[in-house]
Short mmCIF file of C-alpha atoms in Angstrom, two decimals:
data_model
loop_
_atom_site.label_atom_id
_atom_site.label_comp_id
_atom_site.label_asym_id
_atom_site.label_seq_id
_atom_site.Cartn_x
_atom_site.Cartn_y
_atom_site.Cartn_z
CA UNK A 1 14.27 60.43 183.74
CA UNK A 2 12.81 58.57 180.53
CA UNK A 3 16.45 59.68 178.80
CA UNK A 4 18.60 58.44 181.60
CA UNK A 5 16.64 55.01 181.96
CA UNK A 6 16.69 55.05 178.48
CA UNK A 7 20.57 55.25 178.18
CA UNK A 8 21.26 52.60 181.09
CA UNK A 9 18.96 50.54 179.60
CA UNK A 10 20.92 50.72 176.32
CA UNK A 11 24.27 50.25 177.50
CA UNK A 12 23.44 47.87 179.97
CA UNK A 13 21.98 45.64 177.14
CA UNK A 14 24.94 46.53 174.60
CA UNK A 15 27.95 46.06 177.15
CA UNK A 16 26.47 42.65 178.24
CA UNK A 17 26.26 41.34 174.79
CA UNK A 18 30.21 42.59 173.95
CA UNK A 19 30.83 40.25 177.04
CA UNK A 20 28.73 37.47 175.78
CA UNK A 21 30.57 38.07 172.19
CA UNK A 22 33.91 37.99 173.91
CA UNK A 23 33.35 35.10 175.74
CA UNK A 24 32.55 33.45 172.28
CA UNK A 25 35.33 34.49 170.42
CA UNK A 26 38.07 33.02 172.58
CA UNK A 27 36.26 30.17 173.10
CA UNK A 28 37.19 29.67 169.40
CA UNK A 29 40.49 31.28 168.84
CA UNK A 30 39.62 34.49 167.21
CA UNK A 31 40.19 37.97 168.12
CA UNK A 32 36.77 39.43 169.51
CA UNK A 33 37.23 42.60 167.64
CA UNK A 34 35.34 41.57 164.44
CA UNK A 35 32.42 40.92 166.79
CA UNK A 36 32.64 44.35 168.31
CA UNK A 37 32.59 45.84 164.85
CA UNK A 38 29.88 43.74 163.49
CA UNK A 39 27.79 44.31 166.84
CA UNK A 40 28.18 48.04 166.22
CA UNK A 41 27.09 47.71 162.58
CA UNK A 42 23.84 46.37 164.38
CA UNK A 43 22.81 48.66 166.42
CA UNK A 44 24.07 51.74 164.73
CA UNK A 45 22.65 53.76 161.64
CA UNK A 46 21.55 51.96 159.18
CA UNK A 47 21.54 48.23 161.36
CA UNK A 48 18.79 46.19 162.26
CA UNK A 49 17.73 47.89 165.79
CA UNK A 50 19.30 51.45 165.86
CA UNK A 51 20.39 53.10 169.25
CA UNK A 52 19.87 56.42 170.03
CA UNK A 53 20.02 57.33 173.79
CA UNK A 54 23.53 55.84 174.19
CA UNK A 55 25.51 57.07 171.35
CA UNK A 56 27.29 60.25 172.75
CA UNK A 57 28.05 58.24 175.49
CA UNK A 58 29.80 55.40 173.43
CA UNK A 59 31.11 58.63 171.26
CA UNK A 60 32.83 59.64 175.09
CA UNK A 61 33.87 56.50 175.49
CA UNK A 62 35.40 55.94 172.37
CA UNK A 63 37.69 58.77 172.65
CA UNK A 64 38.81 57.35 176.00
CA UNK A 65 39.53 53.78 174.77
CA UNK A 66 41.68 55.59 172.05
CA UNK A 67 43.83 57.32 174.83
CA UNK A 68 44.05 54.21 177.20
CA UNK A 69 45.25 51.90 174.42
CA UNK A 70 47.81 54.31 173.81
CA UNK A 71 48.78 54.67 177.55
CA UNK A 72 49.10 51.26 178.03
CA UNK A 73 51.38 50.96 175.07
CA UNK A 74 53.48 53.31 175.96
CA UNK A 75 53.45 51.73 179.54
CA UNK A 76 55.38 48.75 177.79
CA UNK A 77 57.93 49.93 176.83
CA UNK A 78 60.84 52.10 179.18
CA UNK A 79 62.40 54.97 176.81
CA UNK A 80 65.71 53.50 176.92
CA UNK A 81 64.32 50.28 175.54
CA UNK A 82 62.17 52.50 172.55
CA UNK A 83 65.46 53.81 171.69
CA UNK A 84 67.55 50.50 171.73
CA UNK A 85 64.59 49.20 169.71
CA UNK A 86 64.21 51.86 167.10
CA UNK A 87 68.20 51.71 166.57
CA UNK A 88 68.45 47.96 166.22
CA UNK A 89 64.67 47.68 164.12
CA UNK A 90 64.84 51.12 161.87
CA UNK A 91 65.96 48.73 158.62
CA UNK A 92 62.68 46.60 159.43
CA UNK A 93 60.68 49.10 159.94
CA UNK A 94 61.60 51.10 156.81
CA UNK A 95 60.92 48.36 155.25
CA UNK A 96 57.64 47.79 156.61
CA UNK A 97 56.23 51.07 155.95
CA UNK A 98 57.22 51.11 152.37
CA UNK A 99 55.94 47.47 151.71
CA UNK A 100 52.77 48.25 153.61
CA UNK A 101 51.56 52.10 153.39
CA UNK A 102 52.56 52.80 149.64
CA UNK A 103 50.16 50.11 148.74
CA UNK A 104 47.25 51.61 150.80
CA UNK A 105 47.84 55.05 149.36
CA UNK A 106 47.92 53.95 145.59
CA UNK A 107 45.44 52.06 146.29
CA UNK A 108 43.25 54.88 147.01
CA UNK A 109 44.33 56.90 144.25
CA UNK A 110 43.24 54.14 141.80
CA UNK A 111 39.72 54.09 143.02
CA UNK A 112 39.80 58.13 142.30
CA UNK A 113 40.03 59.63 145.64
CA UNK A 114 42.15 62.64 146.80
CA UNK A 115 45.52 62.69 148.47
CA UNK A 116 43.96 62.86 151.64
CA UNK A 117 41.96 59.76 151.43
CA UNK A 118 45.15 57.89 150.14
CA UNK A 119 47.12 59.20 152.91
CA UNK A 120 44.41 57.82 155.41
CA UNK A 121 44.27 54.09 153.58
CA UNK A 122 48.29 54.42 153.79
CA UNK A 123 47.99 54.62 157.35
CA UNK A 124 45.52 51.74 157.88
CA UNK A 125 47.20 49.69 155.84
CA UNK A 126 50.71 49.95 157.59
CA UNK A 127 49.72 48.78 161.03
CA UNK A 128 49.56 45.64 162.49
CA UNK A 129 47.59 44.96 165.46
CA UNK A 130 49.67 44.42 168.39
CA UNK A 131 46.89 42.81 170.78
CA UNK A 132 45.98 40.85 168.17
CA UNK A 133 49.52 39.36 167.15
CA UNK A 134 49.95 38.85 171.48
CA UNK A 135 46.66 37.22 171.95
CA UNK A 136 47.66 34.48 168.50
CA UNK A 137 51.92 34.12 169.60
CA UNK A 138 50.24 32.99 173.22
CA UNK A 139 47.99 30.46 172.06
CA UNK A 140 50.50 29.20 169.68
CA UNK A 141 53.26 28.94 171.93
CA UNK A 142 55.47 31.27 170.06
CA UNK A 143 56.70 33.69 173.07
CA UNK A 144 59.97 31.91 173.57
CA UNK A 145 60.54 31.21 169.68
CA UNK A 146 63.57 33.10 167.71
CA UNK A 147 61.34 34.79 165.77
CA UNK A 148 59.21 36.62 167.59
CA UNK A 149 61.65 39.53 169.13
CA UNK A 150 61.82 40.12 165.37
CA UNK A 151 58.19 40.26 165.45
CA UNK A 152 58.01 42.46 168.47
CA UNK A 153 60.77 45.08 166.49
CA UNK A 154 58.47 45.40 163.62
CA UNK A 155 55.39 46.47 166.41
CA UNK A 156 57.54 48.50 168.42
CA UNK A 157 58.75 50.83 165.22
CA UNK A 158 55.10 50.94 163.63
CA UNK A 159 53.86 51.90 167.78
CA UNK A 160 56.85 54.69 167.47
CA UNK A 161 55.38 55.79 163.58
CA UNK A 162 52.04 56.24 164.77
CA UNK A 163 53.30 58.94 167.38
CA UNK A 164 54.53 60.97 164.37
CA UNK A 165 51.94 59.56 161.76
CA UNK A 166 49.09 60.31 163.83
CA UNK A 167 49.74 64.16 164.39
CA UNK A 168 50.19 64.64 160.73
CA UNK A 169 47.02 62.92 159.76
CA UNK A 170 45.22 65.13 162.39
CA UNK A 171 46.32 68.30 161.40
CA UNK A 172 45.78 67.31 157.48
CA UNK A 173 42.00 65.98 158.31
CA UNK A 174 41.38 69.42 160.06
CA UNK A 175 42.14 71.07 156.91
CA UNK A 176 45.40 73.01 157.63
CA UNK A 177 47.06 71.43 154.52
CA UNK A 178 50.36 69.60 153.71
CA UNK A 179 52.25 72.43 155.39
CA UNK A 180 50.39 72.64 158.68
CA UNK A 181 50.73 68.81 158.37
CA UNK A 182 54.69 69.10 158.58
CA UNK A 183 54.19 71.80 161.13
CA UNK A 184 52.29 69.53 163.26
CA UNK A 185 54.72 66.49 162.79
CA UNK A 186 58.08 68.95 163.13
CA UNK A 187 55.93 69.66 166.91
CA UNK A 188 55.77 65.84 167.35
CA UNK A 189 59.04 65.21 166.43
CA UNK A 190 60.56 67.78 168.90
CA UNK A 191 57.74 66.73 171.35
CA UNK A 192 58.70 63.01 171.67
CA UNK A 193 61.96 63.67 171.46
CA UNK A 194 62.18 65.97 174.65
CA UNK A 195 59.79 63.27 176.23
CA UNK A 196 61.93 60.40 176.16
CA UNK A 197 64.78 62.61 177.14
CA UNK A 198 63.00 63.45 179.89
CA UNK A 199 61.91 59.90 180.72
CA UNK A 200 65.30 59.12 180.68
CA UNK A 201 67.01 61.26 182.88
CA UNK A 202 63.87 62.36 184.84
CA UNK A 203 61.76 59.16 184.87
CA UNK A 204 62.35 58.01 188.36
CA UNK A 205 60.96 61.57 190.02
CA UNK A 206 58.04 61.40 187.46
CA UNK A 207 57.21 58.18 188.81
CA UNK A 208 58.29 58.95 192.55
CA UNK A 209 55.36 61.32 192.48
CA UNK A 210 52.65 58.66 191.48
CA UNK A 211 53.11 56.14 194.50
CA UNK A 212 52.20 52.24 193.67
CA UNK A 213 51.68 51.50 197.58
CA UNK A 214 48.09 53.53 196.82
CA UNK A 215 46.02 51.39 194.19
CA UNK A 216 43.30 54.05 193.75
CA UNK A 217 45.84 57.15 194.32
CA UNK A 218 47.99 55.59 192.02
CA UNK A 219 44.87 54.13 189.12
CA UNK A 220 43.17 58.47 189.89
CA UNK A 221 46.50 59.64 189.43
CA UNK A 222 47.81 57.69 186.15
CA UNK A 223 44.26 58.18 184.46
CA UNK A 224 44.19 61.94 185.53
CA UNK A 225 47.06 62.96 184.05
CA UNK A 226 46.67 60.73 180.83
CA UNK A 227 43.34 62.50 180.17
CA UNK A 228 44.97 65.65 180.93
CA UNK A 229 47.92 65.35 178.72
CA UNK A 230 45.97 63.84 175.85
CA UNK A 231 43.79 66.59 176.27
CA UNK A 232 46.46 69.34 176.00
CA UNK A 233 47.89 67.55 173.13
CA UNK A 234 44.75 67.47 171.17
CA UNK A 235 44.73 71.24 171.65
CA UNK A 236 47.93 71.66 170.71
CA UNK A 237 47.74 69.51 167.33
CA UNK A 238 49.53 67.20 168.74
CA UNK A 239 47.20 64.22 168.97
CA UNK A 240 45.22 62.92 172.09
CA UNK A 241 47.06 59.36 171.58
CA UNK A 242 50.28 60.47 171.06
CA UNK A 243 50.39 62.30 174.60
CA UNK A 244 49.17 59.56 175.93
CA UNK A 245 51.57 57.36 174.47
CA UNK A 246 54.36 59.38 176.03
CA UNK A 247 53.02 59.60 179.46
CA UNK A 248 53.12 55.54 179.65
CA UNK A 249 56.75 55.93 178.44
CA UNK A 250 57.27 59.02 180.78
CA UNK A 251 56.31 56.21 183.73
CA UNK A 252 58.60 53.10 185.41
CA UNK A 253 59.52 50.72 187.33
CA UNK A 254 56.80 49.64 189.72
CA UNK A 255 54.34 52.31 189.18
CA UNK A 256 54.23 50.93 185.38
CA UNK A 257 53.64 47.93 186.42
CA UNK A 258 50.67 48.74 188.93
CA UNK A 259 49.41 50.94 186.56
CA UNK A 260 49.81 48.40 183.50
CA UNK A 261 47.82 45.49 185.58
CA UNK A 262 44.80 48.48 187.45
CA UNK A 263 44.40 50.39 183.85
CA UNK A 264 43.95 46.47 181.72
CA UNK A 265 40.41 46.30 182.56
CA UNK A 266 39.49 49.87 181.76
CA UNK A 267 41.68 49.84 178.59
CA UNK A 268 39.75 46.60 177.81
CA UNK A 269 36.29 47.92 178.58
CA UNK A 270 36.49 51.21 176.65
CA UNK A 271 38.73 50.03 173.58
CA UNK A 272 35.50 47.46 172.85
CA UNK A 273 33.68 50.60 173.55
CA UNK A 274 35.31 52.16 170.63
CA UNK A 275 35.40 49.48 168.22
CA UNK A 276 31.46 49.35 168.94
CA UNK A 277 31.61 53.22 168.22
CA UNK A 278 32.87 52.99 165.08
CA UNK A 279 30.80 50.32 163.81
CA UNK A 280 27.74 52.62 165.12
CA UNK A 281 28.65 55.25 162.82
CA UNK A 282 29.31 53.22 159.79
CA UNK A 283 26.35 52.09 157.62
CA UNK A 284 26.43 48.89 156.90
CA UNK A 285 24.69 49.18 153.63
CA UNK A 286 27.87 50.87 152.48
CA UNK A 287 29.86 47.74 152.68
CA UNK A 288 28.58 45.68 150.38
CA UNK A 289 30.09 48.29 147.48
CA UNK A 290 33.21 48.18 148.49
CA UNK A 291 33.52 44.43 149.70
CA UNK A 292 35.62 43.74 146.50
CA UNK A 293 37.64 46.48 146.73
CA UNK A 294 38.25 45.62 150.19
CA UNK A 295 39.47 41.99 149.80
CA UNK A 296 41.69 43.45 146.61
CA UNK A 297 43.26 45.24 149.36
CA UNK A 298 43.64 42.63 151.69
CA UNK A 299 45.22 39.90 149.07
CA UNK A 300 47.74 42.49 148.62
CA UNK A 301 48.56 43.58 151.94
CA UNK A 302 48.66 40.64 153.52
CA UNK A 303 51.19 39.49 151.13
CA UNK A 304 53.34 42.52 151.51
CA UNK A 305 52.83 42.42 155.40
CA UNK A 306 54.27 38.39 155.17
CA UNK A 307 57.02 39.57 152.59
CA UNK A 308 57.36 42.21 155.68
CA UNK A 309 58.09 39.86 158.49
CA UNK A 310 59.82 36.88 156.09
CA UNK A 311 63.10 39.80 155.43
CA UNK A 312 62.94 41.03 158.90
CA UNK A 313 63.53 37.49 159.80
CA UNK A 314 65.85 36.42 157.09
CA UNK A 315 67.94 39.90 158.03
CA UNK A 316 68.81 38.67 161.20
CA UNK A 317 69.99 34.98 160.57
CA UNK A 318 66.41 33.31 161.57
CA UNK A 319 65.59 29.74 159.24
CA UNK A 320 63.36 29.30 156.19
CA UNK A 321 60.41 28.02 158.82
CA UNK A 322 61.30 31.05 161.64
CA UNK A 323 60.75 33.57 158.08
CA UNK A 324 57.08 32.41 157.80
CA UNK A 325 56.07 32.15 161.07
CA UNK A 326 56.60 35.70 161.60
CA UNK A 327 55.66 37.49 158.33
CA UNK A 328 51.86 35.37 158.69
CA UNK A 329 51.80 36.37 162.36
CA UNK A 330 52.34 39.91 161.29
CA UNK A 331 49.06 40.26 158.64
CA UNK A 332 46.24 40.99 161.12
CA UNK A 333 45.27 44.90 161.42
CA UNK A 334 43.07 45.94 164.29
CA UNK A 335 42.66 48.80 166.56
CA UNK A 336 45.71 51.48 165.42
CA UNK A 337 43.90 50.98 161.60
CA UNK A 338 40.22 51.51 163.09
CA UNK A 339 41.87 54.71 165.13
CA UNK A 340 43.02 56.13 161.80
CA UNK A 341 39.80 55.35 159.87
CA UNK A 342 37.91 56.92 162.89
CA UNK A 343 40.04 60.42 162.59
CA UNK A 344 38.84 61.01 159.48
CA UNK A 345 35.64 59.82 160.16
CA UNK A 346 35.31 62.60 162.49
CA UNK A 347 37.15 64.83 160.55
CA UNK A 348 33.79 64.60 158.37
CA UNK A 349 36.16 65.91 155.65
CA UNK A 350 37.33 62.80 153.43
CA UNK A 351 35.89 59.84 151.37
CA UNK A 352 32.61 58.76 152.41
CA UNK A 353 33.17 55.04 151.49
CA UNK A 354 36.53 55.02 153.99
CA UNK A 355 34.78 53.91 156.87
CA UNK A 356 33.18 50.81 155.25
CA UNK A 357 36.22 49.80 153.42
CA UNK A 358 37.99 50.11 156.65
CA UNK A 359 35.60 48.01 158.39
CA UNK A 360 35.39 45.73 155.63
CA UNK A 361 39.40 45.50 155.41
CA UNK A 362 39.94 44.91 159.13
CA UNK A 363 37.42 42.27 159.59
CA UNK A 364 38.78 40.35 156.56
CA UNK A 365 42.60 40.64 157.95
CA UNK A 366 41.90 40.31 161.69
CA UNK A 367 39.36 37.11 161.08
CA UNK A 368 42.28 35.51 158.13
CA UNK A 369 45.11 36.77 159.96
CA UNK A 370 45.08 34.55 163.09
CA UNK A 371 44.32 31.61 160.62
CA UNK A 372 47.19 32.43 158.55
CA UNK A 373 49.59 32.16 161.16
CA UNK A 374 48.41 28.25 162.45
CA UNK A 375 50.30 27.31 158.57
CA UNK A 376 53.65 26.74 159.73
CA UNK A 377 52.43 23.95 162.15
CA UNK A 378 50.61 21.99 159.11
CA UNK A 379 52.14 19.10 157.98
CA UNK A 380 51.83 19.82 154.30
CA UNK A 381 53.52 23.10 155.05
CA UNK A 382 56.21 22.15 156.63
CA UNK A 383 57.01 19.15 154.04
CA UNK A 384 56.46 22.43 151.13
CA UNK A 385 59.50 24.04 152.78
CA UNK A 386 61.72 20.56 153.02
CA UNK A 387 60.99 20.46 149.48
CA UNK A 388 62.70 23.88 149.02
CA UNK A 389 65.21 23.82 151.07
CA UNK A 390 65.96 20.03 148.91
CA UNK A 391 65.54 22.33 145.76
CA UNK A 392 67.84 24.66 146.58
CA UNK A 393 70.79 22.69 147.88
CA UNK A 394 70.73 20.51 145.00
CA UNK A 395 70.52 23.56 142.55
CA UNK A 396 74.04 23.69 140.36
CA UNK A 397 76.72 26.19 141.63
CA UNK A 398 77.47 28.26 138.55
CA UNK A 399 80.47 28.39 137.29
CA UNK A 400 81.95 32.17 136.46
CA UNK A 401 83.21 32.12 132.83
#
């Protein structure tokens, strides 16, 4: 009895203060996720008032903010639409994971760990944080701008790379090598590639099945077989997010939407969960060692993540101001780089000092990111590109000989 009091006495406490924290951050513009991180870093190992009682359940819970952030991004987007996207975005996206993983990976190398680790830092460095990037286009008034389906492309590829990244970084962490890597992504190739066939042809009678006129047939049913498909996958070396991914793509028409608007506050609740998880398990006397490191990392990857979003831009016909706005929208990382960095963590298998640089690296990007984006609407900025657009035009033609 002295456990279980113990426990709701613990979350209780901890769940209150995320909403307190929450509250907070919107009420001045940031993301809340740094909070969440930093809160963990509190009450974990190492933090000024260490919890015991609660952490296998926020370990449970962890797991299932993982899947349900994956569900309801796959719940986004219909399979025809992933496939429209990925034709029309592949350049971008190419693009974007050369510009942004190489760095991460060479990165690691130069600090002296193994392929593994740099494979791991590749991966967090590559993805940009789609709730984040929502949540900073809304309050900026951007969702009608020309820019931002260009922005959306670059987020819907890097969602699409993560169901084939994610199995291969699984499969390495457990320790079946480079070739059971290519194993497991070959299986996630061929798996989401018979899914979204599927969804295609036979995505009306998957969703037939799962009725949106009952709200709690409909939430048991869509969380059910989410959990159940993410758990096959995990056995299968597939990774637990990338099944759920594809049932929320396997799903349509108006049981996607019930489900996307019943499965918001759950997905809300247990991805702060997780993000309070991982800072739990991180020490946060291992930060300050790699806090230089980390903003190295940041500098450069912020850069390469604008350079990212300014060609995506400029490749589809969008002005010198339309270029900025969405390479700075596209620096934050967030919860897809924290899901990486908590595989391995698991995994128990790769660089100690990964978790704290990832921590370190996604509360530098996802507190400068949102800040980043606001400089397009300065004055000074916007006089700095009338300046080069004067420059330019009044540059001399030359003249062949």
């Amino acid at each position: 009895m002295h456990d279980s009091t113990t426990l709701l006495i613990e979350v209780g406490a901890l769940l209150l203060l995320l909403g307190i924290l929450g509250r907070l951050s919107r009420r001045v513009g940031l993301s809340p996720i740094p909070l969440y991180l930093l809160a963990g870093l509190a009450f974990g190992h190492g933090g000024l008032l260490p919890l015991g009682a609660s952490e296998e359940f926020f370990a449970v819970g962890a797991e299932i903010g993982v899947i349900l952030l994956l569900v309801m991004l796959g719940l986004e987007y219909s399979a025809n639409e992933l496939v429209g996207n990925l034709r029309s975005a592949a350049p971008a996206g190419l693009i974007d994971g050369v510009l942004n993983a190489l760095p991460g990976a060479a990165f690691a190398l130069l600090l002296g760990w193994d392929w593994v680790a740099a494979l791991v830092l590749g991966g967090i460095t590559w993805v940009s944080s789609s709730g984040v990037i929502a949540k900073v286009l809304g309050d900026l008034g951007r969702l009608g701008n020309r820019e931002t389906p260009v922005i959306l492309s670059v987020l819907v590829i890097e969602d699409l790379a993560m169901a084939l990244y994610l199995p291969l970084v699984t499969a390495v962490l457990a320790g079946t090598g480079l070739i059971g890597g290519g194993i497991a992504l070959a299986v996630a190739v061929g798996t989401v590639l018979v899914v979204l066939v599927l969804a295609i042809r036979y995505g009306h009678l998957i969703s037939a099945a799962l009725s949106a006129k009952d709200p709690e047939a409909l939430l048991l049913g869509v969380l059910g077989l989410t959990l159940l498909v993410a758990g096959i996958a995990a056995k299968l070396q597939v990774s637990a997010a990338v099944g759920a991914f594809l049932v929320g793509i396997a799903l349509s028409g108006p049981v996607a939407h019930h489900a996307t608007e019943m499965l918001s506050p759950l997905r809300d609740l247990f991805a702060a969960v997780f993000f309070v998880f991982f800072g739990l398990v991180t020490d946060p006397r291992d930060i300050p060692p790699v806090l230089l490191p980390a903003l190295a990392l940041a500098v450069i990857t912020m850069a390469t993540k604008t350079l990212t979003g300014y060609l995506a831009a400029r490749r589809v016909g969008i002005g010198e101001p339309g270029r900025w706005r969405a390479g700075l929208a596209l620096v934050p990382r967030g919860e897809f780089s924290i899901v990486i960095a908590g595989l391995a963590v698991a995994a128990g298998s790769v660089e100690p000092r990964l978790a704290a640089l990832a921590t370190a690296y996604v509360l530098i990007t996802v507190v400068t990111g949102p800040m980043l984006a606001r400089l397009p609407d300065f004055q000074w900025f916007k006089r700095w590109l009338r300046s080069r657009a004067l420059i330019q035009r009044s540059a001399p033609i030359p003249v062949p000989d």
